[in-house]
């Protein structure tokens, strides 16, 4: 028997409150128990762990906060926390809140919690998903589209399929200094330039099938300037933002104040070339005046150092608040490392206003020659977007009163990490000290083009409007998902895109689907057959499809979101099914195995149905077309299991067309067609290369010659092609596409 009584004399600090252990219960396998006390007005540290834990409230009054939702904590309340649930205990009363807790490690329970579909983790909370507002100084190229915009779109689509109330918000970041530079280049006013490119950006996003629920054009929103001024005044009234005289950089000839687009130099932290205020390479901010060898864009004269009075935020004072914020949501280690480096500086006063004409001037008298810097402005812009969306949805969401239940999700490039992940939480803490913003961060790195950065000035870019149309959008979305820069820089190569299109999407996906449709038409009068007798291999294949469903669910969920992995899993469904179909084809025409052959076709249709449903977040048009060809409505719910297509359902796959080449390119021949025709000519001792539309049977190949060709392909390309495939109805072009799809599988598997 173990007896324990509460003794405040043995309490010690833990998790921001007072704790003591109960002897005899703590010990092996991560188990233990203890007493706890939360003093009046105190809140425990937010934390999550792999143990299961329960609390029993003994005395006092307070609230549990779990995953952003609050629950009463009064005497007699028992609360059990599953592994990895974030939890906090608030004392809202006038007396000590005393509780007893026990925790233990259950590996199976923790594994189930970690593997649970993340799309259902938001409950009834509104989820606002932001892709970083683009600067309207030009249109969007594939580097832009591959990152925040595609990521946020697929995330929201997945969440909605799981019943989450999620919305995609972005807008036009009109007051960027880079808009002024573009306006001067084009001979327009900043307002004209912003309006023009804002409309172009919106059109490109639409071409990409990126659905927006709120698109805020800041210079065209009549309510925006006053709302921004009120937010800025909150910052000033907090005492954390105030005018401060500090060194600044000025043009050596004109005396113009220099920041952002007006100045370039060497980053004082990583020694890379950079513009003013932020370094794209290391992600750290600079104060412009600390640039090494600065060069003005206003004249050839060397910049000079002077003094300017600007509203500034002492960011170094917010280190603990930012650390606590980063424990609450999904914060990639790259962002946490950036915060560590930024706060290693003994002092960092960040100007939040700059001397300029383009932008919104603060209401304060000290800011008459300044505008609110557009990056701090964006922190308000997100809240304004929520308010505007709420007005249309008849929801009482107010920028001036952020909701405790709001879940915010940010998608942005690494070069914007400092602003999103460090500066904005500090501004929110100053403006709304009673609000605990719950924010998840999804960061992408730079996407290169043919090994170099996208560059408008060097005409090194592929613009969205160049490659996107109704026929190419799904292929572009798939390829960008497969290769987008997640955790590391990645590369768009035109040749590789064309290869994936022709060999993977057309040569493997579409070929399988149309071939399946032809077999259903021929063998079952165009209707889905019912499954017959099942072999062990067939039950194993069903389990394999289930594993793919689990994997793609995790890849699109809140915690493990990765479009690289999701695209690889989609291709994995097809590759698994093609291999399964090839093996099952060996007895497909044998009357003794007719019942098993029927099961095999039913399983292929189940794989097609699964593909149609789980491809929807990544490739919405393809998913809709495939669903229609299978006699199904467009996907409306995320599947929880692999289901057979209802017997008797009309299947229209045989003549379906799902993919075609981009509008700016003509389809090329499969990459390995030349090698294949050379090998065939050698095997058959032909004087010339055979026609690409001939089958090997047409050319008179023997079984022995087919085996020889099979071995040569395996040796040359490490690709295994069945003899039955070589002797089938595919012409040389189709065989080359099949071979290329398997040879290129390494690219997809590497992404996985």
XYZ file of C-alpha atoms in Angstrom, residues 605 608-610 612-613 623-635 644-646 649-650:
24
model
C -10.766 -0.663 -59.750
C -8.327 3.564 -59.152
C -11.112 4.639 -56.796
C -8.592 5.212 -54.009
C -9.326 9.396 -57.403
C -10.123 10.226 -53.788
C -9.419 13.466 -59.292
C -12.719 14.789 -60.637
C -12.148 13.294 -64.115
C -11.112 9.920 -62.729
C -14.092 9.880 -60.373
C -16.434 10.587 -63.275
C -14.843 7.816 -65.364
C -15.477 5.441 -62.455
C -19.110 6.513 -62.139
C -18.429 8.353 -58.862
C -19.177 11.900 -57.703
C -16.304 14.291 -57.077
C -14.465 13.475 -53.834
C -14.189 -1.832 -53.878
C -16.099 -0.112 -56.643
C -19.753 -1.134 -56.380
C -20.966 0.482 -61.805
C -20.409 1.680 -65.352
